[in-house]
Amino acid sequence: KKEQLLIMTDATVSLYYKDREQSLDAVVRRILKATAIKTGNYLVYTPSFAYLELLHAKLEKYEGFELIIQKERMSDFEKEAYLEGFTFAPTSTKIGLAVLGGSFSEGVDLVSDRLSGIFILGVGYPPPSFEKDLEKEYFDTILNDGVSYAYVYPALNKILQTMGRVIRTEKDHGFILLMDRRYNFSPYREHLARYNGVLKRVSSAEEIERLLTPFLLN
């Protein structure tokens, strides 16, 4: 049912590259508020490994949860061990940090209470490259919209794949919190509105707490 998934967008937090360090404390406040409501397992998807390290350094100063960290290079055994940290019927809170579009953004089946919610930080733009510049030029030439086809739509696809980690069976129940100014704009807003969940806009850690408390505890 639609009511089994709560999707929150916070467009007051900027995850543009130039703003990431300044908005980091706001991101941390929201993660801490949301994960303190209920003992559970949570995944935070970051825009890059560099940002993951910044976030890790902030979160490890706090107590009350265990951090599980994705590394840049992981063997199959290490990936399996990472996922095994998200146990059924958790007795303590675990927060996993992973990179958007990486190994743990798709093909991950953490059913039931192995995953209570995810946080998506940023919109997952592909990094600039020679190949991306060629792609942009090509779509500028044939469709007059190179940025959308080279960057925006691949990023949106990555986000939708990542959102699919929360509801894996008909009995699952969980939330998604997306943070970035761009979630107020096209095409993100339209695609999120069509997603099978209850969509809410939020603008503070306290507002997130007010929405999530009855959703997680009832």
Short mmCIF file of C-alpha atoms in Angstrom, two decimals:
data_model
loop_
_atom_site.label_atom_id
_atom_site.label_comp_id
_atom_site.label_asym_id
_atom_site.label_seq_id
_atom_site.Cartn_x
_atom_site.Cartn_y
_atom_site.Cartn_z
CA LYS A 1 0.00 0.00 0.00
CA LYS A 2 1.04 3.57 -0.64
CA GLU A 3 1.01 4.25 3.12
CA GLN A 4 3.81 1.73 3.72
CA LEU A 5 6.39 4.13 2.25
CA LEU A 6 6.94 7.69 3.46
CA ILE A 7 9.00 9.82 1.05
CA MET A 8 10.30 13.13 2.39
CA THR A 9 12.15 15.76 0.38
CA ASP A 10 14.16 18.48 2.09
CA ALA A 11 15.09 21.14 -0.43
CA THR A 12 16.36 23.54 2.24
CA VAL A 13 19.68 21.67 2.41
CA SER A 14 22.02 22.35 -0.49
CA LEU A 15 24.16 19.47 -1.70
CA TYR A 16 25.66 21.45 -4.58
CA TYR A 17 29.37 20.74 -4.57
CA LYS A 18 30.27 24.28 -3.46
CA ASP A 19 27.87 24.06 -0.48
CA ARG A 20 28.57 20.57 0.83
CA GLU A 21 30.90 21.42 3.68
CA GLN A 22 28.69 24.29 4.88
CA SER A 23 25.53 22.13 4.87
CA LEU A 24 27.14 19.09 6.49
CA ASP A 25 26.00 19.95 10.03
CA ALA A 26 22.40 20.33 8.82
CA VAL A 27 22.61 16.91 7.15
CA VAL A 28 23.96 15.34 10.35
CA ARG A 29 21.17 16.88 12.46
CA ARG A 30 18.53 15.36 10.20
CA ILE A 31 20.13 11.92 10.20
CA LEU A 32 20.48 11.92 13.99
CA LYS A 33 16.87 13.02 14.56
CA ALA A 34 15.44 10.45 12.18
CA THR A 35 17.48 7.48 13.38
CA ALA A 36 16.91 8.25 17.09
CA ILE A 37 13.16 7.63 16.85
CA LYS A 38 13.31 3.85 16.54
CA THR A 39 16.02 1.24 16.99
CA GLY A 40 16.67 -0.01 13.48
CA ASN A 41 18.88 -0.26 10.43
CA TYR A 42 19.38 2.72 8.13
CA LEU A 43 21.38 3.48 4.99
CA VAL A 44 22.77 6.89 4.05
CA TYR A 45 23.73 7.33 0.39
CA THR A 46 26.33 10.03 -0.23
CA PRO A 47 27.28 11.79 -3.49
CA SER A 48 30.92 10.63 -3.35
CA PHE A 49 33.51 8.82 -1.25
CA ALA A 50 35.02 12.18 -0.32
CA TYR A 51 31.68 13.28 1.14
CA LEU A 52 31.25 9.88 2.81
CA GLU A 53 34.52 10.44 4.67
CA LEU A 54 33.42 13.92 5.80
CA LEU A 55 30.11 12.55 7.04
CA HIS A 56 31.80 9.61 8.76
CA ALA A 57 34.12 11.97 10.64
CA LYS A 58 31.10 13.93 11.91
CA LEU A 59 28.89 10.96 12.84
CA GLU A 60 31.57 8.99 14.66
CA LYS A 61 31.63 11.72 17.34
CA TYR A 62 28.14 10.66 18.44
CA GLU A 63 27.03 7.64 20.43
CA GLY A 64 23.94 5.42 20.35
CA PHE A 65 24.51 3.69 17.02
CA GLU A 66 27.04 1.65 15.07
CA LEU A 67 28.43 2.89 11.75
CA ILE A 68 28.95 0.50 8.83
CA ILE A 69 31.17 2.03 6.14
CA GLN A 70 31.48 1.27 2.44
CA LYS A 71 35.09 1.37 1.28
CA GLU A 72 36.23 2.35 -2.21
CA ARG A 73 37.50 -1.14 -2.91
CA MET A 74 35.71 -4.09 -1.36
CA SER A 75 35.99 -7.80 -2.02
CA ASP A 76 32.83 -9.90 -2.42
CA PHE A 77 33.41 -11.18 1.11
CA GLU A 78 33.61 -7.61 2.47
CA LYS A 79 30.43 -6.62 0.62
CA GLU A 80 28.61 -9.60 2.06
CA ALA A 81 29.87 -8.78 5.55
CA TYR A 82 28.68 -5.17 5.12
CA LEU A 83 25.13 -6.34 4.35
CA GLU A 84 25.14 -8.94 7.10
CA GLY A 85 25.48 -6.08 9.58
CA PHE A 86 21.83 -5.23 8.86
CA THR A 87 20.22 -7.93 10.95
CA PHE A 88 16.58 -8.90 11.54
CA ALA A 89 15.00 -7.66 14.80
CA PRO A 90 17.85 -5.23 15.56
CA THR A 91 18.54 -4.55 19.23
CA SER A 92 20.79 -1.57 18.48
CA THR A 93 20.75 1.01 15.71
CA LYS A 94 23.07 0.64 12.74
CA ILE A 95 23.72 3.35 10.17
CA GLY A 96 25.36 2.29 6.94
CA LEU A 97 27.21 4.83 4.79
CA ALA A 98 27.33 4.04 1.08
CA VAL A 99 27.89 5.90 -2.18
CA LEU A 100 24.93 6.69 -4.42
CA GLY A 101 25.22 4.58 -7.55
CA GLY A 102 27.73 2.20 -5.95
CA SER A 103 27.62 -1.46 -4.97
CA PHE A 104 24.81 -1.02 -2.44
CA SER A 105 22.45 1.12 -4.54
CA GLU A 106 20.91 -1.78 -6.47
CA GLY A 107 20.50 -5.52 -6.15
CA VAL A 108 20.31 -5.26 -2.34
CA ASP A 109 17.43 -7.10 -0.64
CA LEU A 110 17.21 -6.01 2.96
CA VAL A 111 13.66 -7.15 3.69
CA SER A 112 11.41 -6.51 6.69
CA ASP A 113 13.16 -4.72 9.57
CA ARG A 114 16.62 -5.29 8.11
CA LEU A 115 16.11 -1.78 6.68
CA SER A 116 13.80 0.88 8.18
CA GLY A 117 14.80 3.83 6.03
CA ILE A 118 17.31 5.43 3.70
CA PHE A 119 18.74 8.92 3.20
CA ILE A 120 19.75 10.11 -0.27
CA LEU A 121 22.11 13.08 -0.21
CA GLY A 122 22.32 15.01 -3.46
CA VAL A 123 21.06 13.97 -6.88
CA GLY A 124 23.89 11.69 -7.97
CA TYR A 125 25.12 13.58 -11.04
CA PRO A 126 27.76 11.61 -12.96
CA PRO A 127 31.21 13.20 -12.53
CA PRO A 128 32.35 15.41 -15.45
CA SER A 129 34.49 13.59 -17.99
CA PHE A 130 35.58 13.72 -21.61
CA GLU A 131 32.98 11.06 -22.46
CA LYS A 132 30.21 13.01 -20.69
CA ASP A 133 31.18 16.17 -22.59
CA LEU A 134 30.86 14.27 -25.87
CA GLU A 135 27.49 12.89 -24.79
CA LYS A 136 26.27 16.38 -23.85
CA GLU A 137 27.40 17.80 -27.20
CA TYR A 138 25.65 14.97 -29.07
CA PHE A 139 22.29 15.50 -27.31
CA ASP A 140 22.64 19.26 -27.63
CA THR A 141 22.92 18.75 -31.38
CA ILE A 142 20.02 16.34 -31.89
CA LEU A 143 17.64 17.29 -29.04
CA ASN A 144 18.90 20.70 -27.85
CA ASP A 145 19.07 19.33 -24.28
CA GLY A 146 22.49 17.89 -23.66
CA VAL A 147 22.56 18.46 -19.88
CA SER A 148 19.34 16.49 -19.27
CA TYR A 149 20.37 13.45 -21.32
CA ALA A 150 24.01 13.37 -20.25
CA TYR A 151 23.57 14.22 -16.55
CA VAL A 152 20.02 14.67 -15.20
CA TYR A 153 18.31 11.52 -16.50
CA PRO A 154 21.19 9.14 -15.59
CA ALA A 155 21.19 10.71 -12.11
CA LEU A 156 17.41 10.33 -11.79
CA ASN A 157 17.64 6.69 -12.80
CA LYS A 158 20.29 6.16 -10.11
CA ILE A 159 18.03 7.77 -7.49
CA LEU A 160 15.01 5.64 -8.43
CA GLN A 161 17.10 2.46 -8.28
CA THR A 162 18.35 3.44 -4.83
CA MET A 163 14.84 4.26 -3.59
CA GLY A 164 13.85 0.70 -4.53
CA ARG A 165 15.98 -0.66 -1.67
CA VAL A 166 13.33 0.21 0.94
CA ILE A 167 10.24 -1.76 -0.10
CA ARG A 168 11.25 -5.27 -1.16
CA THR A 169 8.14 -7.27 -0.20
CA GLU A 170 4.42 -6.50 0.15
CA LYS A 171 4.80 -6.34 3.94
CA ASP A 172 7.78 -3.96 4.11
CA HIS A 173 7.42 -0.55 5.75
CA GLY A 174 9.96 2.25 5.61
CA PHE A 175 10.92 5.81 4.73
CA ILE A 176 13.10 7.71 2.29
CA LEU A 177 14.55 11.15 3.00
CA LEU A 178 16.02 12.97 0.00
CA MET A 179 18.07 16.10 0.65
CA ASP A 180 19.01 18.64 -2.01
CA ARG A 181 17.61 21.90 -3.39
CA ARG A 182 17.11 20.26 -6.77
CA TYR A 183 14.33 18.00 -5.45
CA ASN A 184 12.00 21.00 -5.75
CA PHE A 185 12.57 21.15 -9.51
CA SER A 186 11.86 19.19 -12.68
CA PRO A 187 12.20 16.36 -13.47
CA TYR A 188 12.81 15.10 -9.91
CA ARG A 189 9.59 16.48 -8.45
CA GLU A 190 7.37 14.90 -11.12
CA HIS A 191 8.98 11.46 -10.86
CA LEU A 192 8.79 11.45 -7.07
CA ALA A 193 5.10 12.43 -7.21
CA ARG A 194 4.43 9.34 -9.35
CA TYR A 195 6.30 7.01 -7.00
CA ASN A 196 4.11 4.66 -4.95
CA GLY A 197 4.44 6.30 -1.55
CA VAL A 198 3.24 9.22 0.57
CA LEU A 199 5.24 12.27 -0.52
CA LYS A 200 5.91 15.11 1.95
CA ARG A 201 8.08 18.21 1.88
CA VAL A 202 10.10 18.94 5.03
CA SER A 203 12.37 21.81 6.01
CA SER A 204 13.94 20.96 9.38
CA ALA A 205 15.11 18.12 11.60
CA GLU A 206 12.17 18.79 13.93
CA GLU A 207 9.65 18.51 11.10
CA ILE A 208 11.20 15.21 10.05
CA GLU A 209 10.89 13.97 13.61
CA ARG A 210 7.19 14.97 13.79
CA LEU A 211 6.38 13.09 10.59
CA LEU A 212 8.49 10.04 11.27
CA THR A 213 7.54 9.37 14.89
CA PRO A 214 3.96 8.23 14.23
CA PHE A 215 5.00 6.55 10.97
CA LEU A 216 7.71 4.41 12.59
CA LEU A 217 6.12 3.74 15.98
CA ASN A 218 2.45 3.11 15.12
#
